[in-house]
Short mmCIF file of C-alpha atoms and ligand atoms in Angstrom, two decimals:
data_model
loop_
_atom_site.label_atom_id
_atom_site.label_comp_id
_atom_site.label_asym_id
_atom_site.label_seq_id
_atom_site.Cartn_x
_atom_site.Cartn_y
_atom_site.Cartn_z
CA MET R 1 93.39 124.60 90.27
CA ILE R 2 93.44 126.42 93.41
CA GLY R 3 96.70 128.33 94.55
CA THR R 4 98.55 126.77 97.93
CA ALA R 5 97.50 130.23 99.89
CA ARG R 6 93.76 129.24 99.05
CA TYR R 7 93.69 125.79 99.84
CA TRP R 8 96.13 126.71 103.40
CA ARG R 9 93.68 129.31 103.96
CA GLU R 10 90.71 127.36 103.72
CA ILE R 11 92.08 124.45 105.96
CA PRO R 12 90.13 124.97 109.01
CA GLN R 13 87.00 124.03 106.64
CA ARG R 14 88.46 121.50 104.46
CA TYR R 15 90.46 119.30 107.56
CA ARG R 16 87.93 119.94 110.29
CA TYR R 17 84.56 121.44 109.32
CA GLU R 18 84.70 124.21 110.61
CA ALA R 19 81.38 126.38 110.48
CA ALA R 20 79.59 129.32 112.50
CA ARG R 21 76.17 129.00 113.69
CA CYS R 22 74.25 132.45 113.93
CA THR R 23 73.52 133.20 117.48
CA ALA R 24 69.93 135.07 116.30
CA CYS R 25 68.68 132.45 114.08
CA ALA R 26 71.14 129.03 115.00
CA HIS R 27 70.90 129.07 110.81
CA VAL R 28 74.92 127.33 110.14
CA ALA R 29 77.13 129.30 107.53
CA PHE R 30 79.67 126.74 106.05
CA PRO R 31 81.64 128.61 105.36
CA PRO R 32 81.35 130.72 107.94
CA ARG R 33 80.15 134.20 107.12
CA THR R 34 80.38 137.77 108.66
CA LEU R 35 76.54 138.09 107.65
CA CYS R 36 73.57 135.91 108.43
CA ALA R 37 71.50 135.02 105.02
CA LYS R 38 68.82 133.81 106.82
CA CYS R 39 68.21 136.74 109.60
CA ARG R 40 71.37 139.20 108.53
CA GLY R 41 72.61 138.79 112.10
CA ARG R 42 76.06 139.44 113.14
CA ALA R 43 76.85 137.60 115.49
CA PHE R 44 78.43 134.07 115.18
CA GLU R 45 79.61 131.59 117.69
CA PRO R 46 81.78 128.46 115.97
CA CYS R 47 80.74 124.83 115.86
CA THR R 48 81.46 122.19 113.40
CA LEU R 49 79.46 120.06 110.93
CA ALA R 50 77.66 116.77 111.65
CA GLY R 51 79.59 114.52 110.07
CA GLU R 52 76.89 112.32 108.44
CA GLY R 53 74.12 113.24 106.38
CA VAL R 54 71.87 111.64 103.06
CA VAL R 55 72.27 112.13 99.32
CA GLU R 56 70.09 115.11 98.62
CA THR R 57 70.90 114.76 94.93
CA PHE R 58 73.89 113.51 92.93
CA THR R 59 75.68 112.86 89.23
CA VAL R 60 78.28 111.06 88.01
CA ILE R 61 80.91 112.49 86.57
CA ARG R 62 82.23 110.81 83.61
CA VAL R 63 84.07 113.19 81.20
CA ALA R 64 86.23 114.96 84.38
CA PRO R 65 88.19 118.35 84.59
CA ALA R 66 91.63 118.24 84.33
CA GLY R 67 93.49 116.89 87.32
CA TYR R 68 90.53 114.53 87.94
CA ALA R 69 90.70 112.20 84.96
CA ASP R 70 91.94 109.49 86.31
CA GLU R 71 89.33 109.38 88.89
CA ALA R 72 86.20 109.35 86.62
CA PRO R 73 83.19 107.90 86.63
CA TYR R 74 82.78 109.69 90.06
CA ALA R 75 79.36 110.71 92.02
CA VAL R 76 79.79 114.31 93.25
CA GLY R 77 76.89 114.65 95.59
CA LEU R 78 74.83 117.26 97.46
CA ILE R 79 74.91 116.22 100.93
CA ARG R 80 72.55 117.48 103.61
CA LEU R 81 73.45 116.88 107.09
CA THR R 82 71.81 116.12 110.45
CA ASP R 83 72.19 119.29 111.52
CA GLY R 84 70.84 120.63 107.99
CA VAL R 85 73.84 121.88 106.24
CA ARG R 86 73.72 121.17 102.65
CA LEU R 87 77.20 120.66 100.89
CA MET R 88 79.03 119.46 97.97
CA ALA R 89 81.57 116.17 97.73
CA GLN R 90 82.30 113.30 96.42
CA VAL R 91 81.01 110.35 97.09
CA VAL R 92 83.41 107.72 97.10
CA ASP R 93 83.67 104.15 98.01
CA CYS R 94 80.41 103.52 96.50
CA ASP R 95 78.71 101.29 93.93
CA LEU R 96 77.92 104.54 91.23
CA ALA R 97 75.09 101.62 89.81
CA ARG R 98 73.44 101.80 93.19
CA LEU R 99 73.87 104.80 94.39
CA ALA R 100 70.60 106.63 95.00
CA ILE R 101 68.99 109.40 96.70
CA GLY R 102 68.26 109.01 100.24
CA ASP R 103 71.33 107.11 101.12
CA ARG R 104 73.16 107.53 104.24
CA VAL R 105 76.82 108.65 104.00
CA ARG R 106 79.03 109.75 106.70
CA VAL R 107 82.57 112.37 106.11
CA GLU R 108 85.83 110.31 105.31
CA PHE R 109 89.13 112.42 104.98
CA ARG R 110 90.49 111.92 101.39
CA ARG R 111 93.25 113.94 99.39
CA ILE R 112 91.04 115.61 97.25
CA ARG R 113 94.19 116.30 94.56
CA GLN R 114 97.47 116.63 93.91
CA ASP R 115 99.21 119.43 91.96
CA GLY R 116 100.98 117.42 89.41
CA GLU R 117 103.83 115.30 90.25
CA SER R 118 105.84 117.28 92.53
CA GLY R 119 103.12 120.09 93.89
CA ILE R 120 101.51 119.25 96.88
CA LEU R 121 98.76 117.09 97.87
CA CYS R 122 95.68 118.92 99.03
CA TYR R 123 93.55 117.15 101.41
CA GLY R 124 89.66 117.40 102.89
CA TYR R 125 85.75 116.00 102.94
CA LYS R 126 84.26 113.37 100.96
CA PHE R 127 81.64 111.30 101.99
CA VAL R 128 80.93 107.20 101.93
CA PRO R 129 78.30 104.90 102.70
CA ALA R 130 77.13 104.58 106.36
CA THR R 131 76.84 101.58 106.55
CA MET A 1 102.41 105.77 137.96
CA ASP A 2 100.17 104.56 135.67
CA VAL A 3 101.49 104.98 131.86
CA GLY A 4 99.22 103.72 129.44
CA ILE A 5 96.32 103.97 126.23
CA ALA A 6 93.85 106.24 127.06
CA GLY A 7 92.29 106.08 123.63
CA TYR A 8 93.09 103.98 120.01
CA GLY A 9 91.38 103.43 117.28
CA ALA A 10 91.67 101.52 113.57
CA TYR A 11 91.20 102.22 109.93
CA VAL A 12 91.08 99.50 106.97
CA PRO A 13 90.24 100.50 103.67
CA ARG A 14 87.03 98.71 101.98
CA HIS A 15 88.87 97.74 98.91
CA ARG A 16 90.04 93.92 99.14
CA ILE A 17 92.26 92.04 96.00
CA LYS A 18 92.10 87.76 96.70
CA VAL A 19 95.36 85.94 96.28
CA GLU A 20 93.80 84.06 92.57
CA GLU A 21 93.76 87.70 90.73
CA ILE A 22 97.00 88.67 91.50
CA ALA A 23 98.16 85.13 90.82
CA LYS A 24 96.54 84.78 87.50
CA VAL A 25 98.21 87.72 86.07
CA TRP A 26 101.41 86.16 86.99
CA GLY A 27 100.26 82.96 85.91
CA ALA A 28 101.59 81.87 89.43
CA ASP A 29 99.96 78.99 91.31
CA ALA A 30 97.55 80.76 93.79
CA PRO A 31 96.70 77.76 96.35
CA ALA A 32 100.53 77.35 96.58
CA TYR A 33 100.93 81.07 97.72
CA LYS A 34 97.93 81.24 99.63
CA LYS A 35 98.92 77.91 101.86
CA GLY A 36 102.41 79.39 101.67
CA LEU A 37 102.29 82.61 103.14
CA MET A 38 98.61 81.49 104.74
CA LEU A 39 96.82 84.78 103.48
CA ARG A 40 93.62 84.33 101.15
CA GLU A 41 93.25 88.30 100.55
CA LYS A 42 94.52 92.02 101.07
CA SER A 43 93.42 96.05 101.88
CA VAL A 44 93.88 98.29 99.05
CA PRO A 45 93.64 101.83 99.86
CA THR A 46 91.91 103.81 96.55
CA PRO A 47 93.77 106.72 94.75
CA ASP A 48 92.27 108.87 97.31
CA GLN A 49 93.96 107.03 100.41
CA ASP A 50 97.18 107.37 101.98
CA THR A 51 99.49 107.00 104.87
CA ILE A 52 97.87 110.50 105.44
CA THR A 53 94.34 109.97 104.93
CA LEU A 54 94.71 106.45 107.04
CA SER A 55 95.78 108.45 109.93
CA VAL A 56 93.29 110.90 110.64
CA GLU A 57 90.72 108.62 110.38
CA ALA A 58 92.09 105.77 112.95
CA ALA A 59 93.45 109.05 115.13
CA ARG A 60 90.23 110.35 114.98
CA HIS A 61 88.60 107.22 116.58
CA ALA A 62 91.38 106.90 118.73
CA VAL A 63 90.55 110.57 120.22
CA ARG A 64 87.04 109.57 120.58
CA ARG A 65 87.68 106.65 122.65
CA ALA A 66 90.39 109.10 124.63
CA GLY A 67 87.51 111.62 125.11
CA VAL A 68 90.27 113.64 125.44
CA GLU A 69 90.37 117.47 124.07
CA PRO A 70 92.69 117.30 120.72
CA ARG A 71 94.75 120.03 121.59
CA ARG A 72 95.55 118.27 125.07
CA ILE A 73 97.36 115.78 123.56
CA GLY A 74 101.19 117.78 122.94
CA ALA A 75 102.68 114.80 120.51
CA ILE A 76 102.22 113.05 117.39
CA TYR A 77 104.63 110.31 115.63
CA ILE A 78 103.37 108.67 112.21
CA GLY A 79 105.46 105.34 111.49
CA SER A 80 105.53 104.85 108.57
CA GLU A 81 107.81 103.07 105.45
CA SER A 82 105.05 105.45 102.64
CA HIS A 83 104.84 109.06 103.63
CA PRO A 84 102.78 110.72 101.01
CA TYR A 85 106.14 113.60 101.13
CA ALA A 86 109.92 112.83 101.09
CA VAL A 87 109.58 116.43 102.82
CA LYS A 88 107.02 118.06 104.75
CA PRO A 89 106.16 115.44 107.79
CA SER A 90 102.37 113.51 107.50
CA GLY A 91 102.03 114.78 111.30
CA THR A 92 101.28 118.29 109.77
CA VAL A 93 98.57 117.52 107.92
CA VAL A 94 96.94 114.50 110.57
CA ALA A 95 97.90 117.37 113.39
CA GLU A 96 95.91 119.96 111.94
CA ALA A 97 93.49 117.57 110.90
CA LEU A 98 92.48 116.49 114.63
CA GLY A 99 92.88 120.49 115.78
CA MET A 100 96.11 119.53 118.00
CA THR A 101 97.74 122.37 116.36
CA PRO A 102 99.93 124.76 117.10
CA GLU A 103 101.41 123.60 120.46
CA VAL A 104 102.09 120.13 119.35
CA HIS A 105 105.70 117.97 118.75
CA CYS A 106 105.74 116.54 115.80
CA ALA A 107 108.21 113.89 113.77
CA ASP A 108 107.33 111.35 111.63
CA PHE A 109 109.39 108.12 111.89
CA GLU A 110 111.16 105.27 109.66
CA PHE A 111 111.53 102.06 110.57
CA ALA A 112 110.38 99.64 108.00
CA CYS A 113 107.66 97.84 109.85
CA LYS A 114 108.20 99.11 113.16
CA ALA A 115 108.03 102.90 113.11
CA GLY A 116 104.49 102.57 114.08
CA SER A 117 105.68 100.73 117.53
CA GLU A 118 108.82 103.30 117.28
CA GLY A 119 106.22 106.29 118.47
CA MET A 120 104.29 104.25 120.38
CA PHE A 121 107.18 103.47 122.48
CA VAL A 122 108.43 107.28 122.40
CA ALA A 123 104.79 108.69 123.01
CA LEU A 124 104.38 106.40 126.17
CA SER A 125 107.88 107.61 127.34
CA LEU A 126 107.04 111.13 126.72
CA ALA A 127 103.87 110.34 129.00
CA ARG A 128 105.92 108.58 131.79
CA ALA A 129 107.82 111.35 132.27
CA GLU A 130 105.12 114.13 132.55
CA GLU A 131 106.30 116.45 129.62
CA MET A 132 102.70 116.34 128.39
CA ASP A 133 99.92 114.99 129.58
CA TYR A 134 98.91 113.04 125.93
CA ALA A 135 100.93 112.08 123.37
CA LEU A 136 99.68 110.48 120.11
CA ALA A 137 101.38 107.45 117.93
CA ILE A 138 99.89 106.23 114.70
CA GLY A 139 101.25 103.51 112.47
CA ALA A 140 100.15 103.62 108.86
CA ASP A 141 101.15 101.96 105.34
CA THR A 142 99.51 101.57 101.56
CA SER A 143 102.84 99.37 100.63
CA GLN A 144 104.07 98.46 97.57
CA GLY A 145 105.35 95.51 96.27
CA ALA A 146 106.97 94.72 92.63
CA PRO A 147 104.45 93.85 90.15
CA GLY A 148 105.25 89.63 90.35
CA ASP A 149 106.84 89.75 93.04
CA ALA A 150 105.81 87.51 96.27
CA LEU A 151 105.70 91.01 98.24
CA GLU A 152 102.44 92.10 95.89
CA TYR A 153 100.04 89.39 97.23
CA SER A 154 100.79 90.90 100.76
CA ALA A 155 101.70 94.01 101.36
CA SER A 156 98.53 96.35 102.04
CA ALA A 157 96.92 99.23 103.58
CA GLY A 158 95.85 99.98 107.06
CA ALA A 159 96.30 102.62 110.17
CA ALA A 160 96.36 102.00 114.54
CA ALA A 161 96.62 104.80 116.51
CA PHE A 162 97.25 104.79 120.41
CA ILE A 163 97.11 108.17 122.80
CA MET A 164 99.35 107.70 125.29
CA GLY A 165 98.61 109.01 128.77
CA ARG A 166 98.41 108.77 132.59
CA ASP A 167 94.96 108.58 133.36
CA ARG A 168 91.99 107.72 131.73
CA LEU A 169 93.49 104.44 130.68
CA VAL A 170 92.39 101.54 128.70
CA ALA A 171 95.35 99.81 129.04
CA VAL A 172 98.45 100.21 131.30
CA CYS A 173 101.98 99.14 130.26
CA GLU A 174 103.50 96.75 132.35
CA ALA A 175 107.37 96.63 130.47
CA THR A 176 109.15 97.13 127.23
CA TYR A 177 111.88 96.32 125.98
CA SER A 178 113.61 96.34 122.72
CA PHE A 179 115.86 94.81 120.39
CA MET A 180 117.72 95.72 117.21
CA THR A 181 120.75 94.79 115.45
CA ASP A 182 122.29 95.48 111.46
CA THR A 183 120.49 92.79 109.35
CA PRO A 184 119.89 93.69 105.55
CA ASP A 185 116.90 91.63 104.88
CA PHE A 186 114.72 94.21 103.35
CA TRP A 187 115.33 98.03 102.27
CA ARG A 188 114.14 100.75 100.16
CA ARG A 189 117.53 103.09 98.39
CA GLU A 190 116.68 106.58 97.84
CA HIS A 191 114.14 107.52 94.75
CA GLN A 192 113.24 103.96 94.16
CA PHE A 193 110.06 102.79 94.34
CA TYR A 194 109.75 99.20 95.26
CA PRO A 195 111.50 97.41 97.98
CA ARG A 196 113.84 95.19 97.65
CA HIS A 197 114.21 91.98 99.98
CA ALA A 198 116.82 89.15 100.85
CA GLY A 199 114.63 86.36 99.46
CA ARG A 200 114.96 83.49 102.72
CA PHE A 201 117.10 85.98 104.23
CA THR A 202 113.96 87.39 105.35
CA GLY A 203 112.90 85.03 108.05
CA GLU A 204 115.61 83.31 109.64
CA PRO A 205 117.97 85.46 110.52
CA ALA A 206 115.62 88.65 110.57
CA TYR A 207 111.99 88.39 111.68
CA PHE A 208 112.55 84.86 114.17
CA ARG A 209 115.77 86.29 115.43
CA HIS A 210 114.70 89.44 116.25
CA THR A 211 111.07 88.85 117.67
CA ALA A 212 111.99 85.73 119.25
CA ALA A 213 114.49 87.51 120.96
CA CYS A 214 112.39 90.57 121.83
CA ALA A 215 109.84 88.72 122.96
CA ARG A 216 112.24 86.63 125.57
CA GLY A 217 113.91 89.69 126.36
CA LEU A 218 110.86 91.37 127.50
CA MET A 219 109.45 87.81 129.24
CA GLU A 220 112.73 87.64 130.88
CA LYS A 221 112.72 91.53 132.40
CA SER A 222 109.34 91.65 133.42
CA GLY A 223 109.46 88.28 135.33
CA THR A 224 106.41 86.75 132.99
CA ARG A 225 106.05 83.58 130.99
CA PRO A 226 103.79 82.77 128.20
CA ASP A 227 101.17 81.39 131.03
CA ASP A 228 100.55 85.34 132.33
CA PHE A 229 99.39 86.18 129.32
CA ARG A 230 95.77 86.25 127.49
CA TRP A 231 96.90 87.26 124.20
CA ALA A 232 99.75 87.71 122.42
CA VAL A 233 100.37 89.64 119.21
CA PHE A 234 103.42 89.54 116.73
CA HIS A 235 104.32 91.68 113.56
CA GLN A 236 102.49 89.51 110.51
CA PRO A 237 104.69 90.12 107.30
CA ASN A 238 102.54 87.21 106.26
CA GLY A 239 100.18 84.45 107.86
CA LYS A 240 102.84 81.75 108.55
CA PHE A 241 105.46 84.09 110.07
CA PRO A 242 103.65 85.00 113.44
CA MET A 243 102.39 82.01 114.19
CA ARG A 244 105.56 80.69 113.97
CA VAL A 245 107.25 82.33 116.24
CA ALA A 246 104.38 82.00 118.71
CA GLN A 247 104.72 78.61 118.67
CA GLU A 248 108.68 78.32 119.19
CA LEU A 249 107.92 80.77 122.37
CA GLY A 250 105.35 78.73 123.79
CA PHE A 251 102.06 80.75 122.92
CA PRO A 252 99.12 78.45 121.17
CA ARG A 253 97.29 79.11 118.73
CA ALA A 254 94.06 81.04 121.07
CA LYS A 255 95.79 83.32 122.36
CA VAL A 256 97.65 84.41 118.67
CA GLU A 257 94.25 84.40 116.80
CA GLU A 258 92.28 87.04 117.56
CA GLY A 259 95.15 89.68 116.68
CA TRP A 260 96.22 87.56 113.70
CA LEU A 261 94.96 89.89 110.90
CA CYS A 262 97.04 88.84 108.12
CA PRO A 263 95.25 86.40 106.57
CA THR A 264 92.30 88.55 105.39
CA LEU A 265 94.26 91.97 105.81
CA GLY A 266 97.80 91.51 104.33
CA ASN A 267 100.48 92.88 105.71
CA THR A 268 100.17 96.81 107.28
CA TYR A 269 103.70 97.10 107.26
CA SER A 270 103.90 99.60 110.56
CA GLY A 271 100.31 99.85 111.15
CA ALA A 272 100.73 95.44 111.03
CA SER A 273 101.09 94.64 115.10
CA PRO A 274 99.17 97.61 116.13
CA LEU A 275 96.21 96.74 113.94
CA GLY A 276 96.53 93.48 115.58
CA LEU A 277 96.86 95.34 119.33
CA THR A 278 93.37 97.32 118.33
CA ALA A 279 91.68 94.10 117.41
CA VAL A 280 92.90 92.33 120.61
CA LEU A 281 91.79 95.34 122.61
CA ASP A 282 87.98 95.26 120.84
CA VAL A 283 87.58 92.06 122.63
CA ALA A 284 90.09 91.68 125.74
CA ALA A 285 88.40 91.94 129.47
CA PRO A 286 89.70 93.70 132.49
CA GLY A 287 92.65 92.34 133.82
CA ASP A 288 93.69 90.58 130.81
CA ARG A 289 97.30 90.51 129.86
CA ILE A 290 98.76 91.21 126.12
CA LEU A 291 102.19 90.62 124.90
CA MET A 292 103.04 92.62 121.43
CA VAL A 293 106.11 92.56 119.50
CA SER A 294 106.78 94.54 116.51
CA TYR A 295 109.36 93.40 113.55
CA GLY A 296 110.65 96.16 111.02
CA SER A 297 113.30 94.93 108.49
CA GLY A 298 116.94 96.35 108.89
CA SER A 299 116.25 94.86 111.79
CA GLY A 300 114.46 95.37 115.07
CA SER A 301 111.43 94.14 117.46
CA ASP A 302 109.86 96.33 119.80
CA GLY A 303 108.22 94.86 122.50
CA PHE A 304 105.14 95.63 125.12
CA ILE A 305 103.16 94.29 127.75
CA TRP A 306 99.88 95.79 127.92
CA ARG A 307 97.24 95.11 130.95
CA VAL A 308 93.86 95.77 130.55
CA THR A 309 91.55 98.17 132.59
CA PRO A 310 87.83 98.17 133.16
CA ARG A 311 87.82 101.39 131.17
CA ILE A 312 88.38 98.94 128.46
CA GLU A 313 84.59 98.52 128.43
CA GLU A 314 83.30 102.13 128.45
CA VAL A 315 85.18 102.37 125.28
CA ARG A 316 85.56 100.07 122.90
CA ASP A 317 82.12 100.73 120.99
CA LEU A 318 82.92 104.89 120.62
CA ALA A 319 84.57 103.67 117.62
CA PRO A 320 84.34 100.92 114.72
CA ARG A 321 85.82 97.61 115.56
CA THR A 322 88.91 96.54 113.98
CA ARG A 323 87.42 93.50 112.72
CA ALA A 324 84.29 94.79 111.83
CA GLN A 325 85.96 96.95 109.66
CA LEU A 326 87.59 93.81 108.02
CA GLU A 327 85.10 92.00 107.63
CA ASP A 328 82.12 94.48 106.96
CA HIS A 329 81.00 94.85 103.40
CA PRO A 330 84.53 94.56 101.38
CA VAL A 331 85.05 95.79 98.12
CA TYR A 332 86.64 93.13 95.72
CA ILE A 333 88.90 94.74 92.85
CA ASP A 334 89.61 92.70 89.77
CA TYR A 335 94.05 93.50 88.99
CA GLY A 336 93.15 96.01 86.15
CA THR A 337 91.82 98.04 89.35
CA TYR A 338 94.07 97.28 91.60
CA ALA A 339 96.66 98.56 89.01
CA LYS A 340 94.94 101.83 88.22
CA PHE A 341 94.53 102.63 91.92
CA ARG A 342 98.08 102.12 93.02
CA GLY A 343 99.62 103.89 89.83
CA LYS A 344 101.32 100.40 88.42
CA ILE A 345 100.34 101.68 84.87
CA ARG A 346 102.50 104.23 82.73
CA LYS A 347 100.91 106.87 81.38
CA PRO A 348 101.97 109.83 78.90
CA CYS A 349 103.42 112.50 80.77
CA GLU A 350 101.53 115.13 81.06
ZN1 ZN D 1 70.69 134.55 111.34
#
């Protein structure tokens, strides 16, 4: 369970997919960093992640962690976006028996978690089939 | 000075349930329901979809078509009867997701199924008053009917979003008119999960009286007749009501069918007539006039006359069309999955 403060701090990434592009080598850091993982550069410009990509690999979660039990079974994929960034996210609205590596997906805004019956609702990105 | 719609967008969830699937659980007569409601299936939101998520997707489509920097949109009004929070506006999350914050006026609207058109009226009026360059209005719902109730066959999910402004217009607003009385045909008290309705009372004195009076008042105010319109969109709580009111008013079926989504979408409540309008904008030609009348129980109707501009042809394919979302790749679910998705199964407290 993540805290409300951390969730709030991560809103630019969770809601708007805000990233940072290294001005020296064009590597895109998501979430933004102060030091480029590729060239050790320190100058970045803001950018937004591409909304589309492909499933590079995935797993189907059948025994879900606390708070996600009702969603099982569900797929978690490593998505390679068209801008080269890789990120981990749920792949939803798909037939789990037919989900395959290389499937094209696009981002959608979804509810990620709810903090019990009375806590805050957490939103963010998931991926859905592109067609 | 012209004022109107600079960008529009729709979002329809992918999942569907057929009338037969619901009827068989309750031992109801599916053919009779399908004929009576003129409805075959309806959209169903997944557990991770709600009024906020549907609104974000619809509004992103509207922003793409408007081609407007989100920070220039000065207001966000979301009309819904299924706001996820009792206290905390849906608009806070949606505006943040779109990148409209922090210089933005925000309020959530409620008025049963006409909350979306209320937002459209206010957004339009603010743009007309030059309070701001653009204002965003959204009608969205993920409504629920009590298990076995007639509403369970129709209550569905969807959202439509409109960016109102004075330039970049795809449709100019030529007139507006509202008609409202205290008519208790449908309501939900605080802390109640499902709404209640007054059965047959929801028809004649409620839907038909208000919708028809609003349409007639709008045409009288603007000096128009049904012949002046290429398209008409009415609130669609089922498939039958909008077709009947259209006939009463003298609009032939051909003018209504394009925005008549209910037979395969269901009743998206605050999203219903706004989504119908998006489907019409998807196909309308420059110069076409559209009459749109919403209806919200309680009861009232908002009416608008829109005149489509040439810019429509440049923008309609910048985002998914409404009927494409409705017709392409639906995923059909059974009643058990539906009951789980909609939280109708009682589980032990955690
Ligand atoms: Zn670098």
